Each structure stands twice: as C-alpha cells, then as structure tokens.
C-alpha cells in the first residue's frame, strides 16, 4: 500500500492516514452531487449501505444547516467515529461547500469527474440519475480515488482567477481571428498569401511575416481591398508607413502591390456586407486584445510579490506561463515530492504491464487539473526550443523517435520537478553558461519595477 501511495500521489496517502486504525463499522461516507442551484447528498456506511437516503439542499445558510444537521444526527445516533465527505468537482460550484464543511472540521475529499466516469464504466451502467451518481462518488471515495481537499487561497486564488480569465479571452480572440481571415478571404484572399509558379513548382509567399502585426492589422482595418492598395501606390504606402510608424519594408510593399495587381476580387461596391462584418470583427479583436493586455498587467502586479518570481529565472518561461504554473500548483507545503505535482496535472503516463515484462508507459492519465496540464504542455513546448540548458533533453527524446507532443509533456514534467526544487529551496534556475545571468533573465520579462 505504501508503494501504491507513492506512485499515485499525495491524495491516497492522505486518505490512508486518516482511515488507518479506524473501526470501519463506525465510518460514515457522505457523497455530494453538485449543480448550480440544487445539490444532492446521501449518507452511507463504509460498506455502501444507505443510512440516509438521497436528499436535496441548497448552498445557503439554511441549506448548509440542513446538511450538517443530518450528518450530526446520524453520527450521534450510530455513535460513529469518523465522517468522510466526497464531493465531485463541478465547475466552481463545489468550492463554497468544501470551504464551509472544512471550517466545520469535516474530512472533505474532492472527486475528479473522470474518476466517477471510470466508476460508471467499471459498473457497466450507462444510466445517469442523481442517486447513481451519489453511489459512484461514494465508491470513488472508498476506493481512494479522491484528490486532496486543499483549495487555493490568497494570491494563488487571485492569480488563478486572472490567468483563467486571460485564457478565456485568448480563446475568444482566437475564434475571432478565424472569422477575420474568413471574411477577408472573400474580400481579398491574396492578402493572406499568394502563390507563384517557379520552374513548375508552386511557391506561396506571405506579405507580412506576422499577419496580426501592427502593419497588417492597420491595412486590414483601413485598406482591406486590393483596389485601395493600388490607389495608394508605392509612394502612398511609404507615406502611410511613416505617418503611423508601421515600419513596412520595401519587400512587403512590393508584395502588397503585386498581390493587389493579381487580385481577382469582386469590385469594392459589391462587398458591402463582407466589409461591414470584417470591420465589426476587427473591433472585437481590438477589444479582446486590450482585455488581454489589461489582464497581463494585473497578473504581473500580483505575481512580482510572490516567490513564483523564481520561475522567471528559467530561460524560455514567460511571465504568464510562470504565473499559471505557480497558481495552479498552489501551496507546495501540501506536497512532499514533485511526482505528486505531475499527478495533479494529470501528465503522468498510464503504465501498462502484464506478465514478467517491465511494461510500457502509455498515454497520460489526464486525471488532474486541466489548467495546470495545459500550462505544463505549453511550457514544455517553449523550453524544447528556447532553453539551451534543457534543449538537449528534448533532442535525446526526439532521437529516440518520440513524437513532438510526448516530448513537450516529458519536458513539462521535468519543469515541474525543477520548479518544485526551486520554490521549496527558494533558489533560482542553475545553468553553467557564462552568458546566463538569472537577474537579467527576470528583468527582461517584467514591465513593473521590483521592490527593493
């Protein structure tokens, strides 16, 4: 059991420690199924027998009193020693219940929805009712499949809110980018790139290296049609670049004019609806971009007062990624080793073994914090390219035939181990490159001054 606890992470050792030496006849299990408005719970003994059938309650003063009174009455009448509460992590609706019950001194264990899903598959039941869900939550808890009950607080929670809000804005802007390209494709498709035949081979050229750069977006906004570019001409484009500091290179001007001359777009007057929609989407793009910039400033303001700043000493890790990893990991005093963080992220490989062989590592479990998992993957991808100290690790994996996604996950897991050591020891990233200076690495990633 001890070996299994080490492999599975902190959650199992916590539950085992709490239940060890307890008379199982005197243990109550309280599964709670959470929704936005009405919650359901039941009270069982450790062997899955119903003591109090399913009942509903709301997350308010009256509702929580109903839940706690039922638990206490049952506990008193059966003279039980311990109560274990299992609650499925549904959105953010479960957090107030966890906080209130923990303040009352109950042992609360959070169940990942993936665990109850696996329980459903094991029982070969595809029926979904509230009562069945409660039994599945109870089975997951009894089977030691709960995570720990620690909710992020303080700066961890604040950063979590802001970084997740920024991520939401990024996703919204990404969808808008696709729509902008689609609408402009109907107006002047060659602007996004034009093809030429060179010695019988097709070659595609982009006008701007960054389609979402300042110069490209300015032209999309004010001169979206080929005829407008031709009206400006070379002299007009140079003046435009100078007036608005667009820094349009000579080669870009030549490609713009070539693409405009070769365009077979409809006349400007026949594209009124497309131009209207493009204009609106560009406004949306600007709105979300401003939001993202505002969020990033607030993230930096909160982050620079934490020891998470040490993560910025790692080449290849930017401010937002560092903040995401820091807040999603949470208080590291809740963990005893980095493997538990990997388990929390759900980036631990699922081991497949049968017979005398050593087995093999399959896909990652994904039974963890999806936000931490995404941040770890993105960090792994960046480190594989931009961190000279860790890049050889990625190269070795690629030489072994590992696919890019697997390399990024492995690199991300390596980062979690490094981050755990750095933050617990309060030490910067170590690299024997004489050109590397950890203080300079931090300062170049910040816009706000650091406190002395």
PDB file of C-alpha atoms in Angstrom, residues 1 83 138 147 232 235 317 320 333 357 368 427 433 438-439 449:
ATOM      1  CA  UNK A   1       0.000   0.000   0.000  1.00  0.00           C
ATOM      2  CA  UNK A  83     -17.173  11.122   8.626  1.00  0.00           C
ATOM      3  CA  UNK A 138     -19.050   7.187  -2.678  1.00  0.00           C
ATOM      4  CA  UNK A 147      -7.853  14.270  -4.652  1.00  0.00           C
ATOM      5  CA  UNK A 232      -2.210  54.297 -52.621  1.00  0.00           C
ATOM      6  CA  UNK A 235       4.507  56.380 -52.602  1.00  0.00           C
ATOM      7  CA  UNK A 317       9.400  30.636 -19.435  1.00  0.00           C
ATOM      8  CA  UNK A 320       2.047  34.438 -17.901  1.00  0.00           C
ATOM      9  CA  UNK A 333       3.634  22.758   1.512  1.00  0.00           C
ATOM     10  CA  UNK A 357       7.860  -7.751 -18.507  1.00  0.00           C
ATOM     11  CA  UNK A 368      -5.891  16.080 -12.822  1.00  0.00           C
ATOM     12  CA  UNK A 427      16.772  29.089  -5.380  1.00  0.00           C
ATOM     13  CA  UNK A 433      26.539  29.061 -19.212  1.00  0.00           C
ATOM     14  CA  UNK A 438      19.365  34.919 -13.711  1.00  0.00           C
ATOM     15  CA  UNK A 439      18.674  38.531 -12.642  1.00  0.00           C
ATOM     16  CA  UNK A 449       9.783  47.654 -11.117  1.00  0.00           C
TER      17      UNK A 449
END
